[in-house]
PDB file of C-alpha atoms in Angstrom:
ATOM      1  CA  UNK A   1     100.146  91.530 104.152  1.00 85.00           C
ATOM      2  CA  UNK A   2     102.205  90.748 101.117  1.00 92.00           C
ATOM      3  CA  UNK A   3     105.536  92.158 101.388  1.00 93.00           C
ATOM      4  CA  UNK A   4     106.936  91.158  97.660  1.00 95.00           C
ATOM      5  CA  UNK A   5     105.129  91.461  94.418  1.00 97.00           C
ATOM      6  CA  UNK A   6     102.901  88.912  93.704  1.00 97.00           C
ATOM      7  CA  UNK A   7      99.780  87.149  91.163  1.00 97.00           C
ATOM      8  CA  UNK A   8      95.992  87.294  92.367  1.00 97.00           C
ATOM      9  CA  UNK A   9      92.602  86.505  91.595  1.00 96.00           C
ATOM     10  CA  UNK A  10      91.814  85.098  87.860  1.00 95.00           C
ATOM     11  CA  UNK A  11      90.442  86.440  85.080  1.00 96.00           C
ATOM     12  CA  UNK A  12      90.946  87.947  81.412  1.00 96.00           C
ATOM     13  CA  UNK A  13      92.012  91.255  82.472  1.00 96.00           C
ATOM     14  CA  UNK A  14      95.175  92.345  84.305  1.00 96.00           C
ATOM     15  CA  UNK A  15      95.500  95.119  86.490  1.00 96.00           C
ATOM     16  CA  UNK A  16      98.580  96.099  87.695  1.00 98.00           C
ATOM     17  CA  UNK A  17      98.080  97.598  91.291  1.00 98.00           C
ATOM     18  CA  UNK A  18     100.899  99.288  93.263  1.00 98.00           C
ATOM     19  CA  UNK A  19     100.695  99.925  97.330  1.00 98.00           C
ATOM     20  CA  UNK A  20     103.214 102.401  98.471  1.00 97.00           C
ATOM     21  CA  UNK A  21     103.848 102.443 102.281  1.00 96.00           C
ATOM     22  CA  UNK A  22     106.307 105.309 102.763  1.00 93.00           C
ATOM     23  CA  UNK A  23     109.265 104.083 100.991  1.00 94.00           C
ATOM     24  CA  UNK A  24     108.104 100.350 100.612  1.00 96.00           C
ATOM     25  CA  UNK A  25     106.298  99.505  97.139  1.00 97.00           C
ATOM     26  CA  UNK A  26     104.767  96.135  96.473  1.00 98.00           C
ATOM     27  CA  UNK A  27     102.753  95.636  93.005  1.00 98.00           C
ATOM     28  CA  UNK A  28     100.452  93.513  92.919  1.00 98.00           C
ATOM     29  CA  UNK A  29      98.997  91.755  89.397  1.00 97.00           C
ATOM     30  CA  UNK A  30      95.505  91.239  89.354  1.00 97.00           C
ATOM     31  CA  UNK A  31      93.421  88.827  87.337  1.00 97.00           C
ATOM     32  CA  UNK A  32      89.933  89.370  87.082  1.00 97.00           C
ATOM     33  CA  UNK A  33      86.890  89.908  85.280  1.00 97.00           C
ATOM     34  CA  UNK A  34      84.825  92.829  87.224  1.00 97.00           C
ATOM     35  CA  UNK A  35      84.073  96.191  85.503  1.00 97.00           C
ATOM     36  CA  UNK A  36      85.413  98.141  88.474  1.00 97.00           C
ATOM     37  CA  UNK A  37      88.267  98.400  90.722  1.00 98.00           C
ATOM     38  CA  UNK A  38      86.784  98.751  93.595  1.00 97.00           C
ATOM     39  CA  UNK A  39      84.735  95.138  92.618  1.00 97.00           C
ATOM     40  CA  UNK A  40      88.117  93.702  91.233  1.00 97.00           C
ATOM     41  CA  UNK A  41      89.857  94.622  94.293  1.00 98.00           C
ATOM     42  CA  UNK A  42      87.310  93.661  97.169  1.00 97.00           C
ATOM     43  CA  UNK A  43      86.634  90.306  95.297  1.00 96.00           C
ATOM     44  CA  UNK A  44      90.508  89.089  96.030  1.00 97.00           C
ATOM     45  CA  UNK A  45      90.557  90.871  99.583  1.00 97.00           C
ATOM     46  CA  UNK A  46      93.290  93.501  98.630  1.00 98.00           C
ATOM     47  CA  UNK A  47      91.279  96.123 100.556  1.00 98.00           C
ATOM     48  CA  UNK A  48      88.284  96.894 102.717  1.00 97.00           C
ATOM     49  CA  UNK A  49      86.220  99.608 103.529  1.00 96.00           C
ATOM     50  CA  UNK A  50      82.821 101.102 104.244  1.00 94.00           C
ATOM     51  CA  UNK A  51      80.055 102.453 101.906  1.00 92.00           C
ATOM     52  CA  UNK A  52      78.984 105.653 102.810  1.00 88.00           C
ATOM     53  CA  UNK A  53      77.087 108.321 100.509  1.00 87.00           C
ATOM     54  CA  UNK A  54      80.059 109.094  98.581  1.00 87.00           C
ATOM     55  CA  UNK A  55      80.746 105.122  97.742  1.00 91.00           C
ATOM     56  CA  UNK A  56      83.391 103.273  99.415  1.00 95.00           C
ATOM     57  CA  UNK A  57      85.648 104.516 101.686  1.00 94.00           C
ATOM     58  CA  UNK A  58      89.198 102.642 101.679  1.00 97.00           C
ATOM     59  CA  UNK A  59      89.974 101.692 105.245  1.00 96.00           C
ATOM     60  CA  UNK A  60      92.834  98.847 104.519  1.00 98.00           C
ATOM     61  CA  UNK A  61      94.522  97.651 101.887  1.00 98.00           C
ATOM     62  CA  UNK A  62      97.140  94.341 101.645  1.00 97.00           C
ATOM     63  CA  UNK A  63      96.277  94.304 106.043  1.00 96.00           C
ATOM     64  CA  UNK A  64      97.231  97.849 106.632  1.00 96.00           C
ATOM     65  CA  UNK A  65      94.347 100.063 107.992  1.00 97.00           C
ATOM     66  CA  UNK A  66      94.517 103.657 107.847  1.00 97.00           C
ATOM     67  CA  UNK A  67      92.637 105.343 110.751  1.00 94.00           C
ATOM     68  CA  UNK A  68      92.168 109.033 109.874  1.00 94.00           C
ATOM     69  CA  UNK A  69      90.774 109.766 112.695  1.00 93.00           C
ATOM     70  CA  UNK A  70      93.142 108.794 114.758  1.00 95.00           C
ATOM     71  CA  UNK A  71      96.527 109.757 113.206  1.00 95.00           C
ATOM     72  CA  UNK A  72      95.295 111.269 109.963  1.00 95.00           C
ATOM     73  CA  UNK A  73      96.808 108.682 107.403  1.00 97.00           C
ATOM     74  CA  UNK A  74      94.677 107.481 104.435  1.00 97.00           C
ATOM     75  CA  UNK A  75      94.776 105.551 101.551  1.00 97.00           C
ATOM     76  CA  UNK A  76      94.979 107.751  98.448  1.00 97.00           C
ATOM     77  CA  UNK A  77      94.603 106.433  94.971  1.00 98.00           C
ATOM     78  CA  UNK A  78      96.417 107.201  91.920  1.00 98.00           C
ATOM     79  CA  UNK A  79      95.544 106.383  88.583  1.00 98.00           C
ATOM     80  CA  UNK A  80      98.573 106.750  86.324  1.00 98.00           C
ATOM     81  CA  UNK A  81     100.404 109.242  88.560  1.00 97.00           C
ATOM     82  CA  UNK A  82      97.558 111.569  88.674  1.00 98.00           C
ATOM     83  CA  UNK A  83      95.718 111.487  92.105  1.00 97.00           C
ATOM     84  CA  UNK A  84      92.225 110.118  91.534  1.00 96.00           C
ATOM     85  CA  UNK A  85      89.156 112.659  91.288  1.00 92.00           C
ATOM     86  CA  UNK A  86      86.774 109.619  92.331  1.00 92.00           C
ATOM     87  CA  UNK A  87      86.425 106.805  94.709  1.00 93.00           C
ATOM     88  CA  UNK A  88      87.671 103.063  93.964  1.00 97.00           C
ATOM     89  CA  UNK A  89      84.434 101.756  93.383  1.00 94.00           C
ATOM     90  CA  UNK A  90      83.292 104.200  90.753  1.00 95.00           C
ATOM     91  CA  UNK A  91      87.241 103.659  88.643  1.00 97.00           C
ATOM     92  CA  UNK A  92      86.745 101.531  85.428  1.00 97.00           C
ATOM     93  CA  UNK A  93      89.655  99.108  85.134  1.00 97.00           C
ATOM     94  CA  UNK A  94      91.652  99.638  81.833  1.00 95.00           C
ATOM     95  CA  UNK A  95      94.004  97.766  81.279  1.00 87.00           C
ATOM     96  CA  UNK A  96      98.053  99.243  80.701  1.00 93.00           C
ATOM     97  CA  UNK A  97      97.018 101.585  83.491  1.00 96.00           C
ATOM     98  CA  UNK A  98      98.649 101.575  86.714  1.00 98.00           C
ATOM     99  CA  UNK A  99      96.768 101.931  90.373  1.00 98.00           C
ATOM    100  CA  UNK A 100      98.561 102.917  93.178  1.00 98.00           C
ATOM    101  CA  UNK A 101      97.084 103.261  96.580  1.00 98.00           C
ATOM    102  CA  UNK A 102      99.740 105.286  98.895  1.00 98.00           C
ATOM    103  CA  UNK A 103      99.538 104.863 102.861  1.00 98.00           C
ATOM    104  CA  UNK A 104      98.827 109.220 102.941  1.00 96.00           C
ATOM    105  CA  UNK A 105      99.287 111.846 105.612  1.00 93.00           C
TER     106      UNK A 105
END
């Protein structure tokens, strides 16, 4: 896991990508060239997941898994502040926008 704020991937676009663990926040900058976050994202190995009929479900991101069933933390995603109506894989990266995944209870 990255503890500090740090540069990955390459690309033309940037994507500035926040993970909030309680009071801990790293940002991330992201380079890339994918459509999607969820593509963006997977490509540099920021998080991981399964695909299940809803798209892909979030298990770990920067190393930390979140086991719902076991302790009932997840990763939510925020797009601007505003909690996310969709799943990663279906969010269209724009670019000025910030993405924040918070470790959730």
């Amino acid at each position: 896991t990255y503890q500090e704020d740090t540069t990955l991937g390459s690309g033309s676009k940037t994507v500035i990508v926040e993970v909030k663990v309680d009071e801990h926040l790293v940002t991330f900058t992201v380079k890339t060239d994918k459509e999607m976050l969820g593509e963006a994202l997977l490509e540099i190995g920021l998080i991981e997941g399964d695909m299940d009929t809803y798209g892909l479900y979030v298990k770990k991101v920067n190393g930390m898994r979140a086991d719902y069933e076991k302790d009932g933390r997840y990763w939510a995603l925020y797009i601007d502040g505003e909690y996310a109506l969709s799943g990663v894989d279906s969010v269209k990266i724009e670019e000025g926008v910030v993405y924040r995944f918070d470790y959730a209870k």
